[in-house]
Amino acid sequence: MGFDKSKLPSRHVSVGPEKAPHRSYYYAMGMTEEEIARPFVAVASAGNDSAPCNTTLDMQADICREGVVEGGGTPRRFNTITVTDGIAMGHQGMKSSLVSREVIADSIELSVRGHCYDALVGFAGCDKSLPGMMMAMLRLNVPSVFVYGGSILPGQFHGKDVTVLDVFEAVGQYEAGSCPLQELIALEKVACPGDGACGGQFTANTMACVGEAIGLSLPNSNMAPAPYESRADIARDAGRAVMRLLERNIRPRDICTRKAFENAARVVAATGGSTNAALHLPAMANEAGIEFTLFDVAEIFRTTPYIADLKPGGRYVAKDMHAAGGIYMAMKTLLEGGFLHGDCMTVTGRTLAENIADIRWNDAQDVIRPVTNPITPTGGVVGLKGSLAPDGAIVKVAGMERLLFEGPARVFDCEEDCFRAVSERAYREGEVLIIRYEGPKGGPGMREMLATTAALYGQGMGDKVALITDGRFSGATRGFCIGHVGPEAAEGGPIAMIENGDMIRIDAAAGTIDLLVDDAVLAGRRAKWQPRVNDYQSGALYRYAQTVGPASLGAVTHPGARAERHVYADI
């Protein structure tokens, strides 16, 4: 298979007499003249020793090299960072999590630009590395394939499957006196039995589903758990696939159209996915120059049946979904039900409908329901709007029985204060707990609140209180927990004006969230309100706070493709 390098970015570092100094570096690494003459393919890995989510990624990336070589390319591997939410959760480290999404995308962009790579295969494991990797692909617009490193297998405790969410909730049970310390210690040692990202339909698996639904990942590749031997074949196939895309010049923006983003949102809703998808899909769309806001996502969620019985709202984990037939099994019934656009291009070089035609429905499983018999008729995630959140908010309703909540506010200006109150049982049943000044600017970094919500569930109060924040919730969060409230408190949004005892009404069925306070009273409070200065006045968090936009638009830090003057792939 021959490639004309005169039309590829790598010509700037490998073709012509004037590039002899550049080629000398390649010879220093043992490359041959033939290898230098081939297209250069970036193999980006988010592998590291930070957490089990990332521990197999480098190995998978190295196997991918074989597929690139088979396809006529020369692989060039490099690494990017991750911040692992399970470890960053519940303390100041979580402020780094969402910021890392931008750093990941930026670092991949800079490495590809600086070295003039012609194509990209990206391997990601933990939450923000998935959208960060796909954002870079859309930004650069070189032929690309996204690979999820795979989920962890469930742990076994007292004969039941368990995940890290069970450990977080057991902390709450321990503090409530219903879980002995030795029981908690025994659980923490078995909940995460090896390599891979969180096994439930939390943020990592949600965005892995997005990778397939939007067309950037190979069909039915992402739900295979990290320890499975099939992951080696998937990595190798990704290398081969990117070379076919390069040969045909099929680029990410050819694949990730407006229709493809709608498909991705459908799959998130149908699988009861993480509310974080309502943050990451708009951010990815921004890279492609497509306007796709929280409200666009929410409207799709509102009209999508919930069909995959996955944790945290349901019974199963990614391993079970893989065994049942994978993401494409869910997409098969969605397509047949008229919920997907089948004409979208994918990294196979075929359309989504053509890929799905190869799938046979598996009647011997009960993880994925047909759309004719959904778990609930509308999506597992719902958008909200009202006087408390004029710019929108989001709630995950998968597995919830109660969709209406009205109660008095108990206000906290940071997560730590709320967690302390929960730990000390300094709240009452029926209250609406408010955690504010945790938004993208105000945090800064828009922290997740899993430690607090899990503690509430551990105390048996998860369905007896509501929690509202301008920050985020983990994909593992369950209960009446509303995040992404905008405008955020740091921008003087209504959430900043709430006082203890104010009545709040949330109706997830109607999609409304309202602060039941007279306009005149709110105007008086607003006149007295003063912006707050956060503790991060230097470094990466400071820089992020200066540039980040609202959560409803993806909390992005630059204008995206709509403002670009050139596309890297065409240099």
mmCIF file of C-alpha atoms in Angstrom, residues 111-429:
data_model
loop_
_atom_site.group_PDB
_atom_site.id
_atom_site.type_symbol
_atom_site.label_atom_id
_atom_site.label_comp_id
_atom_site.label_asym_id
_atom_site.label_seq_id
_atom_site.Cartn_x
_atom_site.Cartn_y
_atom_site.Cartn_z
ATOM 1 C CA SER A 111 2.587 16.727 20.097
ATOM 2 C CA VAL A 112 0.891 15.969 16.763
ATOM 3 C CA ARG A 113 1.393 19.516 15.477
ATOM 4 C CA GLY A 114 5.001 19.718 16.635
ATOM 5 C CA HIS A 115 5.994 16.435 14.988
ATOM 6 C CA CYS A 116 3.686 16.632 11.951
ATOM 7 C CA TYR A 117 1.960 13.288 12.373
ATOM 8 C CA ASP A 118 -0.438 12.182 9.650
ATOM 9 C CA ALA A 119 -2.986 10.157 11.620
ATOM 10 C CA LEU A 120 -3.855 9.324 15.215
ATOM 11 C CA VAL A 121 -4.895 6.310 17.289
ATOM 12 C CA GLY A 122 -5.764 7.239 20.866
ATOM 13 C CA PHE A 123 -5.968 4.958 23.914
ATOM 14 C CA ALA A 124 -7.809 6.216 27.001
ATOM 15 C CA GLY A 125 -9.089 4.694 30.226
ATOM 16 C CA CYS A 126 -10.230 7.125 32.911
ATOM 17 C CA ASP A 127 -13.100 9.577 32.675
ATOM 18 C CA LYS A 128 -11.640 12.796 31.239
ATOM 19 C CA SER A 129 -9.078 11.086 29.034
ATOM 20 C CA LEU A 130 -11.853 9.745 26.798
ATOM 21 C CA PRO A 131 -13.440 13.069 25.787
ATOM 22 C CA GLY A 132 -10.013 14.745 25.890
ATOM 23 C CA MET A 133 -8.657 12.244 23.366
ATOM 24 C CA MET A 134 -11.684 12.561 21.076
ATOM 25 C CA MET A 135 -11.605 16.370 21.342
ATOM 26 C CA ALA A 136 -8.006 16.308 20.084
ATOM 27 C CA MET A 137 -8.996 14.094 17.156
ATOM 28 C CA LEU A 138 -11.746 16.495 16.130
ATOM 29 C CA ARG A 139 -9.491 19.523 16.620
ATOM 30 C CA LEU A 140 -6.647 18.125 14.499
ATOM 31 C CA ASN A 141 -8.973 16.395 12.009
ATOM 32 C CA VAL A 142 -6.390 13.864 10.871
ATOM 33 C CA PRO A 143 -7.724 10.322 10.260
ATOM 34 C CA SER A 144 -8.240 8.908 13.748
ATOM 35 C CA VAL A 145 -9.462 5.887 15.700
ATOM 36 C CA PHE A 146 -10.398 6.020 19.375
ATOM 37 C CA VAL A 147 -9.798 2.990 21.623
ATOM 38 C CA TYR A 148 -11.087 2.603 25.165
ATOM 39 C CA GLY A 149 -8.754 0.473 27.272
ATOM 40 C CA GLY A 150 -11.647 -1.476 28.765
ATOM 41 C CA SER A 151 -13.447 -1.724 32.074
ATOM 42 C CA ILE A 152 -12.473 -3.465 35.266
ATOM 43 C CA LEU A 153 -14.146 -6.752 36.150
ATOM 44 C CA PRO A 154 -16.578 -6.563 39.069
ATOM 45 C CA GLY A 155 -15.330 -7.516 42.501
ATOM 46 C CA GLN A 156 -16.972 -10.258 44.539
ATOM 47 C CA PHE A 157 -18.161 -9.620 48.095
ATOM 48 C CA HIS A 158 -20.523 -11.915 49.984
ATOM 49 C CA GLY A 159 -21.451 -13.578 46.702
ATOM 50 C CA LYS A 160 -22.426 -10.352 44.920
ATOM 51 C CA ASP A 161 -20.821 -8.234 42.185
ATOM 52 C CA VAL A 162 -19.437 -4.979 43.627
ATOM 53 C CA THR A 163 -17.807 -1.834 42.241
ATOM 54 C CA VAL A 164 -15.993 1.138 43.724
ATOM 55 C CA LEU A 165 -19.409 2.771 44.235
ATOM 56 C CA ASP A 166 -20.160 0.132 46.876
ATOM 57 C CA VAL A 167 -17.023 1.212 48.729
ATOM 58 C CA PHE A 168 -18.006 4.886 48.659
ATOM 59 C CA GLU A 169 -21.471 3.995 49.953
ATOM 60 C CA ALA A 170 -20.013 1.698 52.602
ATOM 61 C CA VAL A 171 -18.164 4.726 53.994
ATOM 62 C CA GLY A 172 -21.548 6.314 54.605
ATOM 63 C CA GLN A 173 -22.807 3.101 56.197
ATOM 64 C CA TYR A 174 -19.773 3.007 58.461
ATOM 65 C CA GLU A 175 -20.361 6.601 59.550
ATOM 66 C CA ALA A 176 -24.026 5.755 60.175
ATOM 67 C CA GLY A 177 -22.968 2.838 62.365
ATOM 68 C CA SER A 178 -24.419 0.172 60.061
ATOM 69 C CA CYS A 179 -21.136 -1.158 58.619
ATOM 70 C CA PRO A 180 -18.368 -2.445 60.928
ATOM 71 C CA LEU A 181 -14.884 -1.149 60.159
ATOM 72 C CA GLN A 182 -13.591 -4.652 59.403
ATOM 73 C CA GLU A 183 -16.390 -5.113 56.881
ATOM 74 C CA LEU A 184 -15.402 -1.854 55.148
ATOM 75 C CA ILE A 185 -11.744 -2.916 55.058
ATOM 76 C CA ALA A 186 -12.668 -6.319 53.630
ATOM 77 C CA LEU A 187 -14.803 -4.679 50.919
ATOM 78 C CA GLU A 188 -12.134 -2.172 49.851
ATOM 79 C CA LYS A 189 -9.684 -5.021 49.238
ATOM 80 C CA VAL A 190 -11.904 -6.887 46.760
ATOM 81 C CA ALA A 191 -14.068 -4.219 45.072
ATOM 82 C CA CYS A 192 -11.529 -3.484 42.317
ATOM 83 C CA PRO A 193 -9.903 -6.797 41.347
ATOM 84 C CA GLY A 194 -7.503 -5.684 38.600
ATOM 85 C CA ASP A 195 -6.917 -3.575 35.502
ATOM 86 C CA GLY A 196 -9.577 -1.410 33.910
ATOM 87 C CA ALA A 197 -11.858 1.572 34.425
ATOM 88 C CA CYS A 198 -14.971 1.596 36.635
ATOM 89 C CA GLY A 199 -17.321 -1.167 35.502
ATOM 90 C CA GLY A 200 -20.729 0.476 35.877
ATOM 91 C CA GLN A 201 -22.284 2.888 33.407
ATOM 92 C CA PHE A 202 -20.290 5.665 35.004
ATOM 93 C CA THR A 203 -18.472 8.361 33.007
ATOM 94 C CA ALA A 204 -15.724 6.207 31.475
ATOM 95 C CA ASN A 205 -18.077 3.554 30.108
ATOM 96 C CA THR A 206 -20.580 6.230 29.078
ATOM 97 C CA MET A 207 -17.941 7.969 26.959
ATOM 98 C CA ALA A 208 -16.758 4.602 25.665
ATOM 99 C CA CYS A 209 -20.309 4.112 24.398
ATOM 100 C CA VAL A 210 -20.102 7.582 22.845
ATOM 101 C CA GLY A 211 -16.929 6.550 21.008
ATOM 102 C CA GLU A 212 -18.786 3.764 19.222
ATOM 103 C CA ALA A 213 -22.087 5.593 18.791
ATOM 104 C CA ILE A 214 -20.438 8.646 17.251
ATOM 105 C CA GLY A 215 -18.363 6.481 14.901
ATOM 106 C CA LEU A 216 -14.802 7.052 16.157
ATOM 107 C CA SER A 217 -14.356 3.541 17.613
ATOM 108 C CA LEU A 218 -14.516 0.149 15.958
ATOM 109 C CA PRO A 219 -17.886 -1.624 16.389
ATOM 110 C CA ASN A 220 -18.356 -3.514 19.655
ATOM 111 C CA SER A 221 -14.795 -2.861 20.755
ATOM 112 C CA ASN A 222 -15.113 -0.729 23.855
ATOM 113 C CA MET A 223 -17.121 -2.882 26.267
ATOM 114 C CA ALA A 224 -14.569 -5.713 26.275
ATOM 115 C CA PRO A 225 -13.028 -5.599 29.783
ATOM 116 C CA ALA A 226 -9.382 -4.612 30.104
ATOM 117 C CA PRO A 227 -8.151 -8.075 31.182
ATOM 118 C CA TYR A 228 -9.704 -9.867 28.168
ATOM 119 C CA GLU A 229 -7.265 -11.220 25.572
ATOM 120 C CA SER A 230 -9.481 -9.786 22.828
ATOM 121 C CA ARG A 231 -8.183 -6.325 23.704
ATOM 122 C CA ALA A 232 -4.940 -7.154 21.881
ATOM 123 C CA ASP A 233 -6.876 -7.880 18.688
ATOM 124 C CA ILE A 234 -8.863 -4.667 19.116
ATOM 125 C CA ALA A 235 -5.665 -2.625 19.456
ATOM 126 C CA ARG A 236 -4.117 -4.241 16.399
ATOM 127 C CA ASP A 237 -7.305 -3.723 14.372
ATOM 128 C CA ALA A 238 -7.335 -0.045 15.340
ATOM 129 C CA GLY A 239 -3.873 0.345 13.795
ATOM 130 C CA ARG A 240 -5.008 -1.294 10.591
ATOM 131 C CA ALA A 241 -8.217 0.765 10.532
ATOM 132 C CA VAL A 242 -6.469 4.121 10.829
ATOM 133 C CA MET A 243 -4.332 3.292 7.810
ATOM 134 C CA ARG A 244 -7.459 2.511 5.770
ATOM 135 C CA LEU A 245 -8.912 5.848 6.869
ATOM 136 C CA LEU A 246 -5.693 7.603 5.851
ATOM 137 C CA GLU A 247 -5.766 5.919 2.463
ATOM 138 C CA ARG A 248 -9.352 7.103 1.894
ATOM 139 C CA ASN A 249 -8.822 10.463 3.647
ATOM 140 C CA ILE A 250 -11.795 9.915 5.961
ATOM 141 C CA ARG A 251 -11.434 12.371 8.822
ATOM 142 C CA PRO A 252 -13.097 12.773 12.240
ATOM 143 C CA ARG A 253 -15.237 15.690 11.110
ATOM 144 C CA ASP A 254 -16.513 13.573 8.207
ATOM 145 C CA ILE A 255 -17.653 11.079 10.831
ATOM 146 C CA CYS A 256 -18.746 13.313 13.722
ATOM 147 C CA THR A 257 -21.558 15.251 12.075
ATOM 148 C CA ARG A 258 -24.543 16.791 13.836
ATOM 149 C CA LYS A 259 -26.420 13.529 13.257
ATOM 150 C CA ALA A 260 -23.575 11.549 14.827
ATOM 151 C CA PHE A 261 -23.718 13.710 17.954
ATOM 152 C CA GLU A 262 -27.455 13.073 18.136
ATOM 153 C CA ASN A 263 -26.745 9.336 17.898
ATOM 154 C CA ALA A 264 -24.251 9.617 20.738
ATOM 155 C CA ALA A 265 -26.715 11.434 22.976
ATOM 156 C CA ARG A 266 -29.356 8.785 22.236
ATOM 157 C CA VAL A 267 -27.035 6.006 23.323
ATOM 158 C CA VAL A 268 -26.111 7.838 26.532
ATOM 159 C CA ALA A 269 -29.775 8.225 27.438
ATOM 160 C CA ALA A 270 -30.698 4.685 26.436
ATOM 161 C CA THR A 271 -27.965 3.210 28.621
ATOM 162 C CA GLY A 272 -28.630 5.413 31.669
ATOM 163 C CA GLY A 273 -25.232 7.013 31.180
ATOM 164 C CA SER A 274 -23.397 9.664 33.145
ATOM 165 C CA THR A 275 -24.628 13.246 33.319
ATOM 166 C CA ASN A 276 -21.055 14.192 32.420
ATOM 167 C CA ALA A 277 -21.896 13.321 28.809
ATOM 168 C CA ALA A 278 -23.947 16.530 28.741
ATOM 169 C CA LEU A 279 -20.667 18.341 29.417
ATOM 170 C CA HIS A 280 -18.409 16.347 27.108
ATOM 171 C CA LEU A 281 -20.635 16.096 24.011
ATOM 172 C CA PRO A 282 -20.946 19.905 23.671
ATOM 173 C CA ALA A 283 -17.179 20.191 24.203
ATOM 174 C CA MET A 284 -16.485 17.655 21.458
ATOM 175 C CA ALA A 285 -18.978 19.376 19.172
ATOM 176 C CA ASN A 286 -17.173 22.667 19.765
ATOM 177 C CA GLU A 287 -14.011 21.123 18.309
ATOM 178 C CA ALA A 288 -15.933 20.213 15.165
ATOM 179 C CA GLY A 289 -17.619 23.603 14.813
ATOM 180 C CA ILE A 290 -21.042 22.168 15.624
ATOM 181 C CA GLU A 291 -23.399 23.921 18.045
ATOM 182 C CA PHE A 292 -24.651 21.195 20.373
ATOM 183 C CA THR A 293 -25.575 22.532 23.799
ATOM 184 C CA LEU A 294 -26.867 21.101 27.046
ATOM 185 C CA PHE A 295 -30.392 21.823 25.829
ATOM 186 C CA ASP A 296 -29.836 19.931 22.566
ATOM 187 C CA VAL A 297 -28.580 16.978 24.582
ATOM 188 C CA ALA A 298 -31.467 17.254 27.051
ATOM 189 C CA GLU A 299 -34.096 17.272 24.300
ATOM 190 C CA ILE A 300 -32.685 14.011 22.918
ATOM 191 C CA PHE A 301 -32.583 12.534 26.419
ATOM 192 C CA ARG A 302 -36.245 13.498 26.877
ATOM 193 C CA THR A 303 -37.372 11.467 23.877
ATOM 194 C CA THR A 304 -35.178 8.375 24.246
ATOM 195 C CA PRO A 305 -36.247 5.084 25.870
ATOM 196 C CA TYR A 306 -34.058 3.756 28.682
ATOM 197 C CA ILE A 307 -33.191 0.184 27.688
ATOM 198 C CA ALA A 308 -29.883 -0.926 29.280
ATOM 199 C CA ASP A 309 -30.104 -2.218 32.866
ATOM 200 C CA LEU A 310 -26.702 -0.983 34.023
ATOM 201 C CA LYS A 311 -25.319 0.204 37.344
ATOM 202 C CA PRO A 312 -25.630 2.547 39.182
ATOM 203 C CA GLY A 313 -29.371 2.640 38.500
ATOM 204 C CA GLY A 314 -29.610 -0.958 37.346
ATOM 205 C CA ARG A 315 -28.130 -4.409 37.929
ATOM 206 C CA TYR A 316 -25.317 -5.001 35.455
ATOM 207 C CA VAL A 317 -21.788 -3.816 34.572
ATOM 208 C CA ALA A 318 -19.812 -3.429 31.334
ATOM 209 C CA LYS A 319 -18.671 -7.062 31.340
ATOM 210 C CA ASP A 320 -22.313 -8.136 31.241
ATOM 211 C CA MET A 321 -23.135 -5.703 28.447
ATOM 212 C CA HIS A 322 -20.192 -7.027 26.448
ATOM 213 C CA ALA A 323 -21.417 -10.596 26.929
ATOM 214 C CA ALA A 324 -24.938 -9.555 25.926
ATOM 215 C CA GLY A 325 -23.750 -8.193 22.593
ATOM 216 C CA GLY A 326 -22.126 -4.865 23.352
ATOM 217 C CA ILE A 327 -23.053 -1.294 22.519
ATOM 218 C CA TYR A 328 -24.049 -2.245 18.997
ATOM 219 C CA MET A 329 -26.696 -4.596 20.402
ATOM 220 C CA ALA A 330 -28.314 -1.608 22.106
ATOM 221 C CA MET A 331 -27.863 0.441 18.953
ATOM 222 C CA LYS A 332 -29.507 -2.249 16.831
ATOM 223 C CA THR A 333 -32.855 -1.922 18.572
ATOM 224 C CA LEU A 334 -32.516 1.881 18.715
ATOM 225 C CA LEU A 335 -31.945 1.982 14.945
ATOM 226 C CA GLU A 336 -34.854 -0.360 14.262
ATOM 227 C CA GLY A 337 -37.026 1.819 16.489
ATOM 228 C CA GLY A 338 -36.167 4.919 14.474
ATOM 229 C CA PHE A 339 -34.030 6.546 17.175
ATOM 230 C CA LEU A 340 -30.674 6.617 15.314
ATOM 231 C CA HIS A 341 -29.394 8.070 12.052
ATOM 232 C CA GLY A 342 -28.104 5.056 10.154
ATOM 233 C CA ASP A 343 -26.422 7.024 7.371
ATOM 234 C CA CYS A 344 -23.548 8.337 9.518
ATOM 235 C CA MET A 345 -20.028 7.362 8.442
ATOM 236 C CA THR A 346 -17.827 5.415 10.902
ATOM 237 C CA VAL A 347 -14.160 4.463 11.196
ATOM 238 C CA THR A 348 -14.894 1.185 9.422
ATOM 239 C CA GLY A 349 -15.434 3.202 6.253
ATOM 240 C CA ARG A 350 -19.024 1.986 6.324
ATOM 241 C CA THR A 351 -22.142 3.649 7.660
ATOM 242 C CA LEU A 352 -23.603 2.927 11.063
ATOM 243 C CA ALA A 353 -26.517 1.088 9.465
ATOM 244 C CA GLU A 354 -24.128 -1.078 7.457
ATOM 245 C CA ASN A 355 -22.181 -1.941 10.617
ATOM 246 C CA ILE A 356 -25.368 -2.756 12.538
ATOM 247 C CA ALA A 357 -26.632 -4.997 9.723
ATOM 248 C CA ASP A 358 -24.003 -7.527 10.830
ATOM 249 C CA ILE A 359 -25.457 -7.665 14.385
ATOM 250 C CA ARG A 360 -27.933 -10.371 15.384
ATOM 251 C CA TRP A 361 -30.286 -9.704 18.302
ATOM 252 C CA ASN A 362 -29.501 -11.822 21.358
ATOM 253 C CA ASP A 363 -32.716 -13.064 22.998
ATOM 254 C CA ALA A 364 -30.744 -14.976 25.634
ATOM 255 C CA GLN A 365 -29.767 -11.839 27.563
ATOM 256 C CA ASP A 366 -31.672 -9.384 29.767
ATOM 257 C CA VAL A 367 -29.096 -6.603 30.063
ATOM 258 C CA ILE A 368 -30.435 -4.737 27.011
ATOM 259 C CA ARG A 369 -34.168 -4.454 26.380
ATOM 260 C CA PRO A 370 -35.745 -3.916 22.953
ATOM 261 C CA VAL A 371 -37.156 -0.407 22.477
ATOM 262 C CA THR A 372 -40.608 -1.967 22.364
ATOM 263 C CA ASN A 373 -40.175 -3.033 26.004
ATOM 264 C CA PRO A 374 -37.984 -0.375 27.668
ATOM 265 C CA ILE A 375 -37.172 -0.133 31.358
ATOM 266 C CA THR A 376 -38.772 3.324 31.221
ATOM 267 C CA PRO A 377 -40.159 5.125 28.174
ATOM 268 C CA THR A 378 -37.838 8.130 28.493
ATOM 269 C CA GLY A 379 -34.105 8.470 28.913
ATOM 270 C CA GLY A 380 -32.055 7.772 32.006
ATOM 271 C CA VAL A 381 -30.791 11.384 32.069
ATOM 272 C CA VAL A 382 -32.999 14.486 32.072
ATOM 273 C CA GLY A 383 -32.330 18.174 31.425
ATOM 274 C CA LEU A 384 -33.886 20.767 33.725
ATOM 275 C CA LYS A 385 -34.555 24.480 33.363
ATOM 276 C CA GLY A 386 -36.263 27.081 35.516
ATOM 277 C CA SER A 387 -35.834 30.076 37.790
ATOM 278 C CA LEU A 388 -33.034 28.357 39.734
ATOM 279 C CA ALA A 389 -31.196 27.325 36.556
ATOM 280 C CA PRO A 390 -32.020 29.622 33.601
ATOM 281 C CA ASP A 391 -29.048 28.186 31.691
ATOM 282 C CA GLY A 392 -30.005 24.628 32.507
ATOM 283 C CA ALA A 393 -29.095 21.727 34.774
ATOM 284 C CA ILE A 394 -28.996 17.946 34.503
ATOM 285 C CA VAL A 395 -30.165 14.981 36.584
ATOM 286 C CA LYS A 396 -29.761 11.210 36.167
ATOM 287 C CA VAL A 397 -33.133 9.551 36.760
ATOM 288 C CA ALA A 398 -32.226 5.993 35.775
ATOM 289 C CA GLY A 399 -33.441 3.708 38.560
ATOM 290 C CA MET A 400 -35.278 6.516 40.397
ATOM 291 C CA GLU A 401 -38.907 6.130 41.425
ATOM 292 C CA ARG A 402 -39.423 9.670 42.711
ATOM 293 C CA LEU A 403 -39.316 12.390 40.034
ATOM 294 C CA LEU A 404 -40.853 15.265 42.022
ATOM 295 C CA PHE A 405 -39.184 16.880 45.029
ATOM 296 C CA GLU A 406 -40.025 20.037 46.954
ATOM 297 C CA GLY A 407 -38.302 21.145 50.118
ATOM 298 C CA PRO A 408 -36.372 23.812 52.022
ATOM 299 C CA ALA A 409 -32.782 24.640 51.109
ATOM 300 C CA ARG A 410 -29.762 23.988 53.299
ATOM 301 C CA VAL A 411 -26.894 25.947 51.760
ATOM 302 C CA PHE A 412 -23.159 25.154 51.618
ATOM 303 C CA ASP A 413 -20.494 27.160 49.828
ATOM 304 C CA CYS A 414 -18.187 24.202 49.149
ATOM 305 C CA GLU A 415 -18.338 20.414 49.025
ATOM 306 C CA GLU A 416 -16.299 19.889 52.191
ATOM 307 C CA ASP A 417 -18.834 21.784 54.312
ATOM 308 C CA CYS A 418 -21.696 19.699 52.928
ATOM 309 C CA PHE A 419 -19.823 16.420 53.382
ATOM 310 C CA ARG A 420 -19.054 17.370 56.981
ATOM 311 C CA ALA A 421 -22.742 18.101 57.628
ATOM 312 C CA VAL A 422 -23.753 14.800 56.063
ATOM 313 C CA SER A 423 -21.156 12.914 58.113
ATOM 314 C CA GLU A 424 -22.478 14.560 61.292
ATOM 315 C CA ARG A 425 -26.139 14.051 60.228
ATOM 316 C CA ALA A 426 -26.596 17.820 60.447
ATOM 317 C CA TYR A 427 -29.412 17.860 57.901
ATOM 318 C CA ARG A 428 -33.025 16.722 57.788
ATOM 319 C CA GLU A 429 -35.122 14.461 55.641
#
